Amino acid sequence: MVKSLRTSILLLFMGLCFTGFAVADEKATKEECVANCKAAAQMMKEIGCESMLKKINDRNGPFVWKDTYVFCIDIKNGWNLAHPIKPGLIHKRLAGMRDMDGKMFFAEFIKTAKTRGEGWVSYKWPKVGEIKPSSKITFVYRVPGEDMAMCAGIYE
């Protein structure tokens, strides 16, 4: 009986572990990035900037899903306003930040938001929990009427 109970508990534990890996391995899509950036911009209009930035900064909140997240930037002054995964980037001026290939990708986010209102930017960035950079594309969506943009990306 005890052996059977141990075996059952072990199997349950293993099942939970493998289920967790399956969920963690889910990849976000371009369509989800677009939809979540636009939803974040709309919600900002409804609940206000400060409340929205708190929601975005919540690592367990609605704007972190699968293997990606929404972050928010100031397109007037080049500041990162919200980032749920790397809080050390919040309130940092990143306009001059370069990727491993020397591309000023944050400046490109700003340019895309200002000139087109929305679009995709490609660059190199480490995956969550990694150091080595990988190819990434990020959707940038200007919050209508504001000097802010919502961004979310996927790895290629």
Coordinates of C-alpha atoms in Angstrom, one line a residue:
M1 CA 0.0 0.0 0.0
V2 CA 2.8 2.4 1.0
K3 CA 4.8 1.5 -2.2
S4 CA 1.6 2.0 -4.3
L5 CA 1.0 5.4 -2.7
R6 CA 4.7 6.5 -3.3
T7 CA 4.4 5.3 -6.9
S8 CA 1.2 7.3 -7.4
I9 CA 2.7 10.4 -5.9
L10 CA 5.9 10.1 -8.0
L11 CA 3.8 9.7 -11.2
L12 CA 1.7 12.7 -10.3
F13 CA 4.8 14.8 -9.6
M14 CA 6.4 13.7 -12.9
G15 CA 3.2 14.5 -14.8
L16 CA 3.1 18.0 -13.3
C17 CA 6.7 18.5 -14.2
F18 CA 6.3 17.5 -17.8
T19 CA 3.1 19.6 -18.1
G20 CA 5.0 22.6 -16.8
F21 CA 7.7 22.0 -19.5
A22 CA 5.0 21.8 -22.2
V23 CA 3.5 25.1 -21.1
A24 CA 6.9 26.8 -20.9
D25 CA 7.7 25.6 -24.4
E26 CA 4.7 27.2 -25.9
K27 CA 5.7 30.0 -28.3
A28 CA 3.9 33.2 -28.7
T29 CA 2.8 34.3 -32.2
K30 CA 3.1 37.5 -34.1
E31 CA -0.7 37.8 -34.0
E32 CA -0.7 37.6 -30.2
C33 CA 2.0 40.2 -29.9
V34 CA -0.1 42.6 -32.1
A35 CA -3.3 41.9 -30.2
N36 CA -1.7 42.2 -26.7
C37 CA 0.1 45.5 -27.6
K38 CA -3.2 47.0 -28.9
A39 CA -5.1 45.7 -25.9
A40 CA -2.5 47.2 -23.5
A41 CA -2.8 50.6 -25.3
Q42 CA -6.6 50.5 -25.1
M43 CA -6.5 49.5 -21.4
M44 CA -4.1 52.4 -20.8
K45 CA -6.7 54.8 -22.2
E46 CA -9.3 53.3 -19.9
I47 CA -7.5 52.9 -16.6
G48 CA -4.7 55.5 -16.9
C49 CA -1.0 55.4 -17.4
E50 CA 0.1 54.7 -13.8
S51 CA -2.3 51.8 -13.3
M52 CA -1.4 50.4 -16.7
L53 CA 2.3 50.5 -16.1
K54 CA 1.8 48.6 -12.8
K55 CA -0.2 45.9 -14.8
I56 CA 2.6 45.6 -17.4
N57 CA 5.3 45.4 -14.7
D58 CA 3.5 42.4 -13.0
R59 CA 5.4 39.3 -14.0
N60 CA 2.3 37.2 -13.3
G61 CA -0.1 39.7 -14.9
P62 CA -2.2 39.5 -18.1
F63 CA 0.6 40.9 -20.3
V64 CA 3.0 38.1 -19.8
W65 CA 2.1 35.0 -21.7
K66 CA 3.8 31.9 -23.1
D67 CA 7.4 33.0 -23.8
T68 CA 6.9 36.7 -24.1
Y69 CA 5.5 39.9 -22.6
V70 CA 4.4 43.5 -23.3
F71 CA 6.7 46.3 -22.3
C72 CA 6.1 50.1 -22.6
I73 CA 8.5 52.8 -23.9
D74 CA 8.5 56.6 -23.9
I75 CA 9.0 57.6 -27.5
K76 CA 9.7 61.2 -26.8
N77 CA 12.7 60.9 -24.5
G78 CA 13.8 57.3 -25.1
W79 CA 12.9 55.8 -21.6
N80 CA 11.8 52.3 -20.9
L81 CA 8.7 52.8 -18.8
A82 CA 7.6 49.2 -17.9
H83 CA 9.2 45.8 -18.2
P84 CA 7.9 42.7 -16.4
I85 CA 10.9 40.5 -16.9
K86 CA 13.8 42.9 -16.4
P87 CA 12.7 45.5 -13.9
G88 CA 16.3 46.9 -13.9
L89 CA 15.4 48.4 -17.3
I90 CA 12.5 50.4 -15.9
H91 CA 13.1 54.2 -15.9
K92 CA 16.3 53.8 -17.9
R93 CA 17.0 55.8 -21.0
L94 CA 17.7 53.2 -23.6
A95 CA 17.6 55.2 -26.9
G96 CA 21.4 54.5 -27.5
M97 CA 21.2 50.8 -26.6
R98 CA 22.8 48.5 -29.2
D99 CA 22.4 44.8 -29.8
M100 CA 25.4 42.5 -30.4
D101 CA 25.5 43.5 -34.1
G102 CA 25.7 47.2 -33.2
K103 CA 22.1 47.9 -34.2
M104 CA 20.4 50.7 -32.2
F105 CA 17.2 48.8 -31.8
F106 CA 15.6 50.9 -29.1
A107 CA 16.0 54.0 -31.3
E108 CA 14.4 51.9 -34.1
F109 CA 11.4 51.2 -31.8
I110 CA 11.0 54.9 -31.3
K111 CA 11.4 55.7 -35.0
T112 CA 8.8 53.0 -36.0
A113 CA 6.3 54.3 -33.4
K114 CA 6.8 58.0 -34.5
T115 CA 6.8 57.6 -38.2
R116 CA 4.5 54.6 -38.9
G117 CA 2.5 54.2 -35.6
E118 CA 3.2 50.5 -35.6
G119 CA 5.6 48.0 -37.1
W120 CA 8.1 45.2 -36.6
V121 CA 11.8 45.7 -35.6
S122 CA 14.4 42.9 -35.8
Y123 CA 17.5 42.7 -33.5
K124 CA 19.4 40.4 -31.3
W125 CA 18.4 39.9 -27.6
P126 CA 18.9 37.1 -25.0
K127 CA 16.0 34.8 -24.3
V128 CA 14.6 34.9 -20.8
G129 CA 17.2 33.2 -18.5
E130 CA 19.9 33.1 -21.2
I131 CA 23.0 35.3 -21.8
K132 CA 23.6 34.6 -25.5
P133 CA 21.6 36.8 -27.8
S134 CA 19.1 35.3 -30.3
S135 CA 17.3 36.8 -33.3
K136 CA 14.1 38.6 -32.1
I137 CA 11.4 40.6 -33.8
T138 CA 9.4 43.1 -31.8
F139 CA 6.0 44.6 -32.6
V140 CA 5.9 48.3 -31.7
Y141 CA 2.5 50.0 -31.3
R142 CA 2.1 53.7 -30.6
V143 CA -0.5 54.4 -28.0
P144 CA -2.9 56.8 -29.9
G145 CA -2.5 60.4 -28.8
E146 CA 0.4 59.6 -26.5
D147 CA 4.2 59.7 -26.7
M148 CA 4.3 56.0 -25.6
A149 CA 4.4 52.7 -27.4
M150 CA 3.6 49.1 -26.3
C151 CA 6.0 46.5 -27.5
A152 CA 6.1 42.7 -27.6
G153 CA 8.4 40.3 -29.4
I154 CA 9.1 36.8 -30.4
Y155 CA 12.2 34.9 -31.1
E156 CA 12.8 33.6 -34.7

